[in-house]
PDB file of C-alpha atoms and ligand atoms in Angstrom:
ATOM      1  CA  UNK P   1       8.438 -15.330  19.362  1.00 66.00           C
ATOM      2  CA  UNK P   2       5.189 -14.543  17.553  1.00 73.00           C
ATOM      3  CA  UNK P   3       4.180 -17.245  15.574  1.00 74.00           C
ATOM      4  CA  UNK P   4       3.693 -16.047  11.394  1.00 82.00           C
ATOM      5  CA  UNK P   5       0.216 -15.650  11.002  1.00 91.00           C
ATOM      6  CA  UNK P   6      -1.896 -17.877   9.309  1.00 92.00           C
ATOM      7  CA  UNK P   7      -2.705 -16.127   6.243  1.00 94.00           C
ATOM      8  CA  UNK P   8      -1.687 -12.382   5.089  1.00 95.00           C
ATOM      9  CA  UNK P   9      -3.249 -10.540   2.279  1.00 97.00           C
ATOM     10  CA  UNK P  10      -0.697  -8.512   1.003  1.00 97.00           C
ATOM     11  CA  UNK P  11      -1.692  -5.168  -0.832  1.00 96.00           C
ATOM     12  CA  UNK P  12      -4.533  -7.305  -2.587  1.00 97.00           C
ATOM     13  CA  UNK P  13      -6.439  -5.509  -5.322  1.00 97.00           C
ATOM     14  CA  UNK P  14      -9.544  -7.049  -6.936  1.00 97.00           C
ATOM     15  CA  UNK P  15     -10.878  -5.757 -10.241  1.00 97.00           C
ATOM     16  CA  UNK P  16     -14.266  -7.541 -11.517  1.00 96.00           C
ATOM     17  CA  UNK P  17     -15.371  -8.434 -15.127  1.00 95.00           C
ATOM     18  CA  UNK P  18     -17.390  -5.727 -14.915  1.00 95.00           C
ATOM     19  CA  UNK P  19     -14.931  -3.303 -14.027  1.00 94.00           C
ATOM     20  CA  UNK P  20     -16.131  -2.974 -10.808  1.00 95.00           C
ATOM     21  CA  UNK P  21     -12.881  -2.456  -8.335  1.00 96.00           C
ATOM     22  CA  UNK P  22     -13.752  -4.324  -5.031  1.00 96.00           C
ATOM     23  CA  UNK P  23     -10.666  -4.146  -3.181  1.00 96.00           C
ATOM     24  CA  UNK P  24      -7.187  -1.777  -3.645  1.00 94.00           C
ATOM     25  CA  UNK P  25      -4.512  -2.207  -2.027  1.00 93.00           C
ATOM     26  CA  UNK P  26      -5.970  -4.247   0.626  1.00 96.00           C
ATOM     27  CA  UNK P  27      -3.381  -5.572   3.338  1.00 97.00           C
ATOM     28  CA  UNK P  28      -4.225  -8.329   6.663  1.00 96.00           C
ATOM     29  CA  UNK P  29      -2.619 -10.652   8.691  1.00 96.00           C
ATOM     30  CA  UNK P  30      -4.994 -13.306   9.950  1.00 96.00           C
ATOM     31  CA  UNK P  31      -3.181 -14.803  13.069  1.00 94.00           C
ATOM     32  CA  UNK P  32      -4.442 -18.438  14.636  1.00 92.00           C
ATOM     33  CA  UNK P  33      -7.091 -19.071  16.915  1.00 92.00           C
ATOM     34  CA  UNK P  34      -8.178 -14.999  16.853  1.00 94.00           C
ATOM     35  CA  UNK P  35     -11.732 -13.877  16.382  1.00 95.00           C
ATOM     36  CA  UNK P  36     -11.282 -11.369  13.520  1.00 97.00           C
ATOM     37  CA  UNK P  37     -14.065  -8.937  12.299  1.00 97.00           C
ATOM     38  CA  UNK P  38     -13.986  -7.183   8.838  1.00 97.00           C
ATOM     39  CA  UNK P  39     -16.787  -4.463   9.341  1.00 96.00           C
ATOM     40  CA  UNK P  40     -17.625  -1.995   6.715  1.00 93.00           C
ATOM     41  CA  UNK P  41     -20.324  -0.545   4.871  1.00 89.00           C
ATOM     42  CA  UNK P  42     -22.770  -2.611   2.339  1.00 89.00           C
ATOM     43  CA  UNK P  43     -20.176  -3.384  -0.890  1.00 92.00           C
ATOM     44  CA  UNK P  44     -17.078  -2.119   0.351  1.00 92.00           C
ATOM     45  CA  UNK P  45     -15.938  -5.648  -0.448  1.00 95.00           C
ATOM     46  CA  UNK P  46     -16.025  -7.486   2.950  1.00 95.00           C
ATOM     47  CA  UNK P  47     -17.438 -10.794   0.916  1.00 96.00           C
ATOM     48  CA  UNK P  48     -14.536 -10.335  -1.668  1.00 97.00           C
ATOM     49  CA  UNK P  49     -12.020 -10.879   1.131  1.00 97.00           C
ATOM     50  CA  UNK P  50     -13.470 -14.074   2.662  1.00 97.00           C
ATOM     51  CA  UNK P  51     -14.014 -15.481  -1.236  1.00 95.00           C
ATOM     52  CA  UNK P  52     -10.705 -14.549  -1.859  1.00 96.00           C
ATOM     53  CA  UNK P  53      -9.062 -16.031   1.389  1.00 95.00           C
ATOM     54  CA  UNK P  54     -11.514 -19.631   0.241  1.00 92.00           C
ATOM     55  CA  UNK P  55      -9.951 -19.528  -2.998  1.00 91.00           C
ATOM     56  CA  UNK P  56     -13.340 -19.302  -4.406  1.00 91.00           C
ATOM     57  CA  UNK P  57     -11.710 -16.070  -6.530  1.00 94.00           C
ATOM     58  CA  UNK P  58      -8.117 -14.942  -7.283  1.00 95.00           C
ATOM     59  CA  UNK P  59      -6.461 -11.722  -6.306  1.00 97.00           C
ATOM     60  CA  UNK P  60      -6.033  -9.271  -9.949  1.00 97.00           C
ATOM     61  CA  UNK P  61      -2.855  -7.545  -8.024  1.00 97.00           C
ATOM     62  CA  UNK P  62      -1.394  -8.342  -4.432  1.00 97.00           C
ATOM     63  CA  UNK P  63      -0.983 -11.954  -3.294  1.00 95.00           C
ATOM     64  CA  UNK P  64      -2.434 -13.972  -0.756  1.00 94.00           C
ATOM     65  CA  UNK P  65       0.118 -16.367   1.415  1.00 93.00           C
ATOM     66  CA  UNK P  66      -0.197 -18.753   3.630  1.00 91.00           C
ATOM     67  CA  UNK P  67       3.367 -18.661   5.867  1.00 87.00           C
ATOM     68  CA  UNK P  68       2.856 -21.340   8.313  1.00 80.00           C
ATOM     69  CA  UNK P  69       2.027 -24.599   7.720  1.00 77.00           C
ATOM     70  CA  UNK P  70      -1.671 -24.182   7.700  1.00 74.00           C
ATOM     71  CA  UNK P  71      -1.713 -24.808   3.763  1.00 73.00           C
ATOM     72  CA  UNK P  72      -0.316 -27.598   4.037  1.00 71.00           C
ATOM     73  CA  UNK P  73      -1.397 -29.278   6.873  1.00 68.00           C
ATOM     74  CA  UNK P  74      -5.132 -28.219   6.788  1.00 69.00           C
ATOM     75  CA  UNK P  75      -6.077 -28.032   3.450  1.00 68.00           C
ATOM     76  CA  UNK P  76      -9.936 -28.466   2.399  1.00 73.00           C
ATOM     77  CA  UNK P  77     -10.288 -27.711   6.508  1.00 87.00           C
ATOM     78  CA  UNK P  78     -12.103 -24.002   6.044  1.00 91.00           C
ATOM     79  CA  UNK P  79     -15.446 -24.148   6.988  1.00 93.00           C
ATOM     80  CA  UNK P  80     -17.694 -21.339   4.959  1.00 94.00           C
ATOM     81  CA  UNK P  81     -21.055 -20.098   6.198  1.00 95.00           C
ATOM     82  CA  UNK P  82     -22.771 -17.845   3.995  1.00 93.00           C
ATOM     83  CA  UNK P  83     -26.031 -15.259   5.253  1.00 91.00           C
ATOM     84  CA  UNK P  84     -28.818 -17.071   4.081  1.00 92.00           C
ATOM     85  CA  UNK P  85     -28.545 -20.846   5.049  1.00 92.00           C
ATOM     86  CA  UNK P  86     -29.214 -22.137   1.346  1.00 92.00           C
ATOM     87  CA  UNK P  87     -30.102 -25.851   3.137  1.00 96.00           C
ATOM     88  CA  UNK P  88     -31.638 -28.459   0.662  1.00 97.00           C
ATOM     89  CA  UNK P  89     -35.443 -28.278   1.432  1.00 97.00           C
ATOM     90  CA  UNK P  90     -35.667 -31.800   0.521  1.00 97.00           C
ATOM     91  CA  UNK P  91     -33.391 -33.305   2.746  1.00 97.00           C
ATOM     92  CA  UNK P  92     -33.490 -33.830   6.629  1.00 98.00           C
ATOM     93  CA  UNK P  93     -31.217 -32.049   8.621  1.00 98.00           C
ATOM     94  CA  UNK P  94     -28.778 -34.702   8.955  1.00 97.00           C
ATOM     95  CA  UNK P  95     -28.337 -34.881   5.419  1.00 97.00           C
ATOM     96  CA  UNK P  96     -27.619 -31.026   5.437  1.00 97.00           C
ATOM     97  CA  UNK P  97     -25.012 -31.269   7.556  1.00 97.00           C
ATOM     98  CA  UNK P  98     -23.600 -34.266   5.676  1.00 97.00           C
ATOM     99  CA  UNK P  99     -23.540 -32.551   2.281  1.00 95.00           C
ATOM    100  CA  UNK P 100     -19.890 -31.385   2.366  1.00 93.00           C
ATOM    101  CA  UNK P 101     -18.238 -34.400   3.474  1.00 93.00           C
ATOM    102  CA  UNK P 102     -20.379 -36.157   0.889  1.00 94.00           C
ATOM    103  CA  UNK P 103     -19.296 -33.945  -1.832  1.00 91.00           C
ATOM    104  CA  UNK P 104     -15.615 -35.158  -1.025  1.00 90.00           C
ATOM    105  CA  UNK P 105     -16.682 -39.060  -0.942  1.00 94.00           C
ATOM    106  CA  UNK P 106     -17.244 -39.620   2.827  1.00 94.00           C
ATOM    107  CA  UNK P 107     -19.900 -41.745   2.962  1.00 95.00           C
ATOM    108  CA  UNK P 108     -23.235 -41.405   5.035  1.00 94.00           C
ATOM    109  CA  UNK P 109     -22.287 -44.108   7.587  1.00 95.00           C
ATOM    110  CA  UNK P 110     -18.418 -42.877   7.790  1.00 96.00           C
ATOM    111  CA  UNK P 111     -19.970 -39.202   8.295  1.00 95.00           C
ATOM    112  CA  UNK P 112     -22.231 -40.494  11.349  1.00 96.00           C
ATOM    113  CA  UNK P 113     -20.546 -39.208  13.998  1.00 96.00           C
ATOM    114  CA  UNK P 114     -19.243 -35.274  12.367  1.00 95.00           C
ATOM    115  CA  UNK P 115     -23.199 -35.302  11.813  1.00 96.00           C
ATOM    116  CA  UNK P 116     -23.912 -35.903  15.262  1.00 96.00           C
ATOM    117  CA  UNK P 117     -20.981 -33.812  16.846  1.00 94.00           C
ATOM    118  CA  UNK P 118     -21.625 -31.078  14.829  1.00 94.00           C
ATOM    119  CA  UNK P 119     -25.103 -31.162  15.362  1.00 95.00           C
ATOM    120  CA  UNK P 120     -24.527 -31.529  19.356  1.00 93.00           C
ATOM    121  CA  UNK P 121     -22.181 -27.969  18.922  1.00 91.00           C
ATOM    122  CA  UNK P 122     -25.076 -25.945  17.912  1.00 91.00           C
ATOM    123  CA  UNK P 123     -27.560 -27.673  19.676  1.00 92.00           C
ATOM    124  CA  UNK P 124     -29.476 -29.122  17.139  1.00 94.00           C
ATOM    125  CA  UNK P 125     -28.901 -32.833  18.163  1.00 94.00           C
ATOM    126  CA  UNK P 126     -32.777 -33.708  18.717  1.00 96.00           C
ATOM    127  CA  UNK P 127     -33.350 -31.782  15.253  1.00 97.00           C
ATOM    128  CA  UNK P 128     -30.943 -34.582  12.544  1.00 97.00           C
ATOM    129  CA  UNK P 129     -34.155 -35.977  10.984  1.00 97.00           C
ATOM    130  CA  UNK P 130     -36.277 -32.329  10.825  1.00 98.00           C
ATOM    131  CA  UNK P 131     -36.810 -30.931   7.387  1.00 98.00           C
ATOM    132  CA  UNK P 132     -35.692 -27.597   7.004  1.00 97.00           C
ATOM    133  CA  UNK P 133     -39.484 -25.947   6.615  1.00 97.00           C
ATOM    134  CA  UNK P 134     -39.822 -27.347  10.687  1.00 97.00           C
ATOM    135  CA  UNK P 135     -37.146 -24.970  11.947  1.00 97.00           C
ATOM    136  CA  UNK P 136     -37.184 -21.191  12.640  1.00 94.00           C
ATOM    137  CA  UNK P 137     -34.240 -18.604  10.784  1.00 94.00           C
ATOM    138  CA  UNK P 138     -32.080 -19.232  14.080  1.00 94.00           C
ATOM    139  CA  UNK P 139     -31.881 -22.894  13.772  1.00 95.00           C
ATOM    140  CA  UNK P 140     -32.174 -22.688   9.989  1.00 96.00           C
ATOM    141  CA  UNK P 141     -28.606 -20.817  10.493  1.00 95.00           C
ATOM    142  CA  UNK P 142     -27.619 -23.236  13.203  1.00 95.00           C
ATOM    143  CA  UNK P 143     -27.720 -26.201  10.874  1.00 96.00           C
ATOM    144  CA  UNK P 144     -25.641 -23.656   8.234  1.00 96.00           C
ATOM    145  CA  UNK P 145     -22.795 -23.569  11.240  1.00 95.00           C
ATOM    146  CA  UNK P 146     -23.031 -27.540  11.855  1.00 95.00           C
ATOM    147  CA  UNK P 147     -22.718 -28.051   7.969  1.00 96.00           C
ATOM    148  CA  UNK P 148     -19.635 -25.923   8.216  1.00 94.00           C
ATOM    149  CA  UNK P 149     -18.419 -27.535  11.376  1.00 94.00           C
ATOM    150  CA  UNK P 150     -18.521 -31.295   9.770  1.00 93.00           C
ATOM    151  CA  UNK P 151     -15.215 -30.019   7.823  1.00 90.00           C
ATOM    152  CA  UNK P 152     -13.893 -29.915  11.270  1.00 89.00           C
ATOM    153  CA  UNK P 153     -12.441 -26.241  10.525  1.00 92.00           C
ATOM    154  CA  UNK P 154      -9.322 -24.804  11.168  1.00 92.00           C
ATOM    155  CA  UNK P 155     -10.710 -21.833   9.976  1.00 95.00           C
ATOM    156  CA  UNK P 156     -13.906 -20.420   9.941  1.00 96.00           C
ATOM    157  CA  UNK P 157     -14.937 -18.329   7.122  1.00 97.00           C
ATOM    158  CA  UNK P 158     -18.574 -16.094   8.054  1.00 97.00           C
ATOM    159  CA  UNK P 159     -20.192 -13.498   6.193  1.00 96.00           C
ATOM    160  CA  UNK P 160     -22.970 -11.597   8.074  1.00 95.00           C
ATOM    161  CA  UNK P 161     -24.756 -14.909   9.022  1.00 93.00           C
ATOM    162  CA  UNK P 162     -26.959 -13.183  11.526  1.00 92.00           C
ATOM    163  CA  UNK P 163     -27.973 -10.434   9.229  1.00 90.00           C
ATOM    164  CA  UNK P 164     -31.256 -11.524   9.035  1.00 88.00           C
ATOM    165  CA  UNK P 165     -32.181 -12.850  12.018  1.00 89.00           C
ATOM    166  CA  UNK P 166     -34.472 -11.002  15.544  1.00 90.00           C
ATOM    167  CA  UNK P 167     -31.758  -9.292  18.081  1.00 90.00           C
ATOM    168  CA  UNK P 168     -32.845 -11.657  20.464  1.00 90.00           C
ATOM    169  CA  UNK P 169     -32.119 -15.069  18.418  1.00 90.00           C
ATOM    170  CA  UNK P 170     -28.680 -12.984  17.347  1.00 90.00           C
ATOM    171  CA  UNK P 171     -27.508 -12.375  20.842  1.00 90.00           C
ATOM    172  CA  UNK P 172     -27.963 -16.349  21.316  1.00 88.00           C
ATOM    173  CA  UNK P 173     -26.392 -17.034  18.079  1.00 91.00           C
ATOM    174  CA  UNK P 174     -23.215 -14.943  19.187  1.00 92.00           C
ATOM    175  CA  UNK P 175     -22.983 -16.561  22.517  1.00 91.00           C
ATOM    176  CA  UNK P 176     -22.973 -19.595  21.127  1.00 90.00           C
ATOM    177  CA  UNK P 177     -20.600 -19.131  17.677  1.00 93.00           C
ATOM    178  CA  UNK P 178     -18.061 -18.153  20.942  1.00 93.00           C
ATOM    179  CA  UNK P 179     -18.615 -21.331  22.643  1.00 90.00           C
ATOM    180  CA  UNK P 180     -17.976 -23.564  19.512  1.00 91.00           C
ATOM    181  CA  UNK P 181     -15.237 -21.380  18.887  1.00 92.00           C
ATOM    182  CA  UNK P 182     -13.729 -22.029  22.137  1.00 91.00           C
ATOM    183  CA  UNK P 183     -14.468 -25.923  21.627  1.00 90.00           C
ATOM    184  CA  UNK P 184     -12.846 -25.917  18.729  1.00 91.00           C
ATOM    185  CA  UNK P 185     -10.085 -23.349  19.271  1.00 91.00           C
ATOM    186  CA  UNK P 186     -10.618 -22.875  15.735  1.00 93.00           C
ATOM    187  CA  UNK P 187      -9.716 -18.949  13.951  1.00 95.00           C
ATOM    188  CA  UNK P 188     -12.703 -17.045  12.362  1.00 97.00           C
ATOM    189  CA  UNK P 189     -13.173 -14.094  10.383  1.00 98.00           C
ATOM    190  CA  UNK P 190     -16.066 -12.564  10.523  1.00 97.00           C
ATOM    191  CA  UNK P 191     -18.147 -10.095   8.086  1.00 97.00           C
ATOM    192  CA  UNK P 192     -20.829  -7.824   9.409  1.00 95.00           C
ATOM    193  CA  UNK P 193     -21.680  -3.929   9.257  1.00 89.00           C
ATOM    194  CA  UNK P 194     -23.150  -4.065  12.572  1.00 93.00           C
ATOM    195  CA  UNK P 195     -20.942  -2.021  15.344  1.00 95.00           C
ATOM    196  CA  UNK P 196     -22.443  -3.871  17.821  1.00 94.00           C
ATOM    197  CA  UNK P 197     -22.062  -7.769  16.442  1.00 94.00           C
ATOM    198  CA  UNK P 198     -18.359  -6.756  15.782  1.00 96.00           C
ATOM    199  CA  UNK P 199     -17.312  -5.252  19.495  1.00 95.00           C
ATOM    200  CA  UNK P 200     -19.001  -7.987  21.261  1.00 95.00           C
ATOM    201  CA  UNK P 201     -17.314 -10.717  19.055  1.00 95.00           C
ATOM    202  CA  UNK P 202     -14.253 -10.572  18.076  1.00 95.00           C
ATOM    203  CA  UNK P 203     -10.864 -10.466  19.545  1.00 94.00           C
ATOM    204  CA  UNK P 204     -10.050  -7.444  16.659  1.00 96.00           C
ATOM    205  CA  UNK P 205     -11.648  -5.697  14.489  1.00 97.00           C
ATOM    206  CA  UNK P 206     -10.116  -4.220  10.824  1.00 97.00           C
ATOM    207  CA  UNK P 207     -12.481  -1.633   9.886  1.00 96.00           C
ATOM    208  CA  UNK P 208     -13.274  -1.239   5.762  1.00 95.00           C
ATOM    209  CA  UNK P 209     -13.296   1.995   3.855  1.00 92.00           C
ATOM    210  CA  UNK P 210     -16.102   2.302   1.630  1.00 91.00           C
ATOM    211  CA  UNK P 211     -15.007   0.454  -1.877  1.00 91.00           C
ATOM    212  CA  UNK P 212     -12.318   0.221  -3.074  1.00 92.00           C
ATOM    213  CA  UNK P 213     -12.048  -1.886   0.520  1.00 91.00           C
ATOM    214  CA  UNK P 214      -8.588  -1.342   2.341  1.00 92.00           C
ATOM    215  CA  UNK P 215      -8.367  -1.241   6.310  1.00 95.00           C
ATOM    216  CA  UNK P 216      -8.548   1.822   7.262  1.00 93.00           C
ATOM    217  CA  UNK P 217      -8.933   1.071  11.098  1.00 94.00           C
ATOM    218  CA  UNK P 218      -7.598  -1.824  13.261  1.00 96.00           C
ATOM    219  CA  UNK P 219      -9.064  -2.198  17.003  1.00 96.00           C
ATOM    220  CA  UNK P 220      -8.426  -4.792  20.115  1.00 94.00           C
ATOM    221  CA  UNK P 221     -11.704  -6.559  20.952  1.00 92.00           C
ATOM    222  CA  UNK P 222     -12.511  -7.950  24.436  1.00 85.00           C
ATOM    223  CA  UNK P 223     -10.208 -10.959  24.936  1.00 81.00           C
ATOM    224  CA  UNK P 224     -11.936 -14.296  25.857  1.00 74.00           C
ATOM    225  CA  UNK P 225     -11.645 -14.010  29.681  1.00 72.00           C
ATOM    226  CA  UNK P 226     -13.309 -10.807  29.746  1.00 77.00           C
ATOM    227  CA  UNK P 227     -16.603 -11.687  27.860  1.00 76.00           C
ATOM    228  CA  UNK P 228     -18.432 -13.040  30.606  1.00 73.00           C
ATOM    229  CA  UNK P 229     -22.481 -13.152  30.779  1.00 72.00           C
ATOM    230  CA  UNK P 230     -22.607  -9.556  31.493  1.00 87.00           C
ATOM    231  CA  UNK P 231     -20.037  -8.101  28.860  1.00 90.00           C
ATOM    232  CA  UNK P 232     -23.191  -6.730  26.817  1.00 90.00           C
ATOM    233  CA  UNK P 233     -24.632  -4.583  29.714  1.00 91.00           C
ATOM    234  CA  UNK P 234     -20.622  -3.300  30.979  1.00 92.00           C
ATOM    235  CA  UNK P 235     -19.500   0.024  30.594  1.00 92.00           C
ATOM    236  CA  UNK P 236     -15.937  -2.002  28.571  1.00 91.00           C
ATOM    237  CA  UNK P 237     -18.397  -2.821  25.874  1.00 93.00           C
ATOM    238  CA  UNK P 238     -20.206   0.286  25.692  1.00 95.00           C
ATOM    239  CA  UNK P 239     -16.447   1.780  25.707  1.00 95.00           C
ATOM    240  CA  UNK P 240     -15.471  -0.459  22.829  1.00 95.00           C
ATOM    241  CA  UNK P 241     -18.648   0.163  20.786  1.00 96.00           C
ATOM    242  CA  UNK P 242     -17.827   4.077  20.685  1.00 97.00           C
ATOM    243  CA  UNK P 243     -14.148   3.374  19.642  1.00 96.00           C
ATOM    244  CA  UNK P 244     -15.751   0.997  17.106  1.00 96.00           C
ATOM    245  CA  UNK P 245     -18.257   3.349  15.623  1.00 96.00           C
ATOM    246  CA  UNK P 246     -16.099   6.686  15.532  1.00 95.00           C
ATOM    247  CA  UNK P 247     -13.846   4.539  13.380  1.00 94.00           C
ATOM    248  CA  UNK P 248     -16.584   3.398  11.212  1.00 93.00           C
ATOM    249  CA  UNK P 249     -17.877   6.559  10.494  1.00 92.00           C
ATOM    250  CA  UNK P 250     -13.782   7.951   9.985  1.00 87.00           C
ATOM    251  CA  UNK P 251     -13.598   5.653   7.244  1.00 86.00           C
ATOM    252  CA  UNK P 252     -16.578   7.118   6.016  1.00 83.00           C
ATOM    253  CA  UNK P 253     -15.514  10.508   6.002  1.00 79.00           C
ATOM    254  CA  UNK P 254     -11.620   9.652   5.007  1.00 68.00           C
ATOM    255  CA  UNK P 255     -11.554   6.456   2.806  1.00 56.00           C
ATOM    256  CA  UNK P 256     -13.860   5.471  -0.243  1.00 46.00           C
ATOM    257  CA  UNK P 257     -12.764   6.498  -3.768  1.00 44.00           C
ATOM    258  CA  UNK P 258      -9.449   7.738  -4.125  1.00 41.00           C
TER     259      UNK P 258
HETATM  260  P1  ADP S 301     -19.668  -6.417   0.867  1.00 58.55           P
HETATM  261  O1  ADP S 301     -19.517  -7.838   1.277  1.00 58.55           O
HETATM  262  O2  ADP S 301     -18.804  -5.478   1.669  1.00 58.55           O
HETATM  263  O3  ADP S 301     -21.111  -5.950   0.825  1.00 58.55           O
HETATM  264  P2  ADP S 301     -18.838  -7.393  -1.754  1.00 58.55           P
HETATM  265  O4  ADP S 301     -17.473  -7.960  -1.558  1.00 58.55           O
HETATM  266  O5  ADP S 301     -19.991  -8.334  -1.858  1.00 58.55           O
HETATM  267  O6  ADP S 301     -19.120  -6.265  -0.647  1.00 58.55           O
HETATM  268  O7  ADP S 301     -18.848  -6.517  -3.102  1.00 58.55           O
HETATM  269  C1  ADP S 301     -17.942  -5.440  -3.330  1.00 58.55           C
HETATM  270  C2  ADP S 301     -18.274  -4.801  -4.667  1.00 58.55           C
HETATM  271  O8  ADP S 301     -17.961  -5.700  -5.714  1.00 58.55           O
HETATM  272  C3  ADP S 301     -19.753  -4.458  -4.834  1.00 58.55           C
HETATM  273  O9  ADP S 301     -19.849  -3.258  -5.545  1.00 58.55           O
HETATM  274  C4  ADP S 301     -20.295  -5.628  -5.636  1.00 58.55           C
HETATM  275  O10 ADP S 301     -21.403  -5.223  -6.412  1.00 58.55           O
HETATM  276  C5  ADP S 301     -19.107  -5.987  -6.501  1.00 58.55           C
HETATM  277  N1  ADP S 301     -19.056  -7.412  -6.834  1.00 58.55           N
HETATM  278  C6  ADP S 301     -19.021  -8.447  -5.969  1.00 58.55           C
HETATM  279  N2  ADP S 301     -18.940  -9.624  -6.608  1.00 58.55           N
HETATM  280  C7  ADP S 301     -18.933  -9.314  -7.946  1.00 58.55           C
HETATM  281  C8  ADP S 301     -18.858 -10.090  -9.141  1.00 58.55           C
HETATM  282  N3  ADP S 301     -18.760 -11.421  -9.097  1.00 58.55           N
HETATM  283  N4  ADP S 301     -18.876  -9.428 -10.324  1.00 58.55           N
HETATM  284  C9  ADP S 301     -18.976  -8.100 -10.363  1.00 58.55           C
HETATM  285  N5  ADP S 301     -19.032  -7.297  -9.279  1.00 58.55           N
HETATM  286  C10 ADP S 301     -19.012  -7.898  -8.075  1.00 58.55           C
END
């Protein structure tokens, strides 16, 4: 029996303030423990979906519904990381990391060891007492993850957090977002525009038409056991990347403004 999926967007439509419409008729089913891209083009309303799914903004139509017991049971466990990794240039990394937790009471002394585990996932654990001007972009972003991590996540909310990093700290970054990810057997959904980023993530990918955002695409990613250390260079990947990018550039031509 397939279990219900964690959370399932259901023909959401979101109209701004502004009048801006980010999102019509916008339907997903997030399932547990999958590694789920949203790619689309810059404001097609990739962002909107993740804020939306953190209850950091309401639907204006649709509805969003949790049918398991993940609602329940894991509340307060999503774990956010946003592109730039907006760390607190006054405090030490530790602190960083600790900032959530502390926002919901948990003291610095109860927090000790999410610090440190957290810290250890990413790599940083020789790094808890740095200040944020003594790291590079990559670990800069690292400490973002860890910060995220200290929620313990069931779910892992990212958008584009390797945007603006080198291709050669990125690759790293990737390899090792799938590691913690395997650690934690946690779900993520992932925002990016990058073809590339997306095929050598994710387990699917739900491709965007330009705004209003709906899917307009849906593809299988690699599973697990077949990313191993030379997924980038194999002719699968290169495979996957063309399926990827023809149905990018269909959503171009087909979706958008209706
Ligand atoms: P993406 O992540 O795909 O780049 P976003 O979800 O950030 O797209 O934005 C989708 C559209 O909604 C854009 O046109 C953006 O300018 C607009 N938008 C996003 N947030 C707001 C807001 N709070 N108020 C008004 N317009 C917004």
């Amino acid at each position: 029996m397939t279990p219900p999926p964690l959370v399932s967007l259901e023909q959401v439509g979101k109209v701004f303030a502004n009048g801006v419409t980010a999102l019509g008729g916008f339907s997903l089913d997030v399932r547990e423990g999958e590694f789920l891209s949203l790619l689309g083009p810059s404001g097609c309303g990739k962002s909107t979906v993740l804020r939306l799914i953190a209850g950091l903004a309401e639907p204006t139509t649709g509805r969003i519904a949790w049918p398991g017991s993940f609602d329940t049971d894991h509340r307060g466990r999503i774990g956010f990381v946003f592109q730039e990794p907006t760390l607190m240039p006054w405090a030490p990394v530790a602190d960083n990391v600790w900032l959530p937790l502390r926002l919901r009471g948990v003291s610095r002394k109860a927090a000790q060891d999410r610090i440190a585990q957290s810290l250890a996932l990413v790599g940083l654990q020789d790094f808890a007492k740095a200040y944020p001007r003594e790291l590079s972009g990559g670990m800069k972003m690292r400490v973002s993850i860890a910060r995220a991590l200290s929620m313990e996540p069931r779910l892992l909310l990212m958008d584009e957090p390797f945007a603006a990093l080198d291709e050669i700290t990125r690759f790293k970054l990737n390899d090792d977002l799938l590691d913690v990810q395997k650690e934690l057997s946690c779900t993520v959904v992932f925002v990016t525009h990058s073809v590339y980023e997306s095929a050598y993530l994710s387990n699917r990918i739900a491709v965007l038409s330009p705004r209003p955002g709906r899917i307009v695409a849906e593809l299988a990613g690699a599973s697990s056991r077949e990313r191993d250390g030379d997924f980038r260079a194999s002719l699968a990947y290169a495979d996957l990347c063309r399926k990827v990018s023809q149905a990018l550039t269909g959503s171009m031509r087909d979706g958008g403004l209706r």
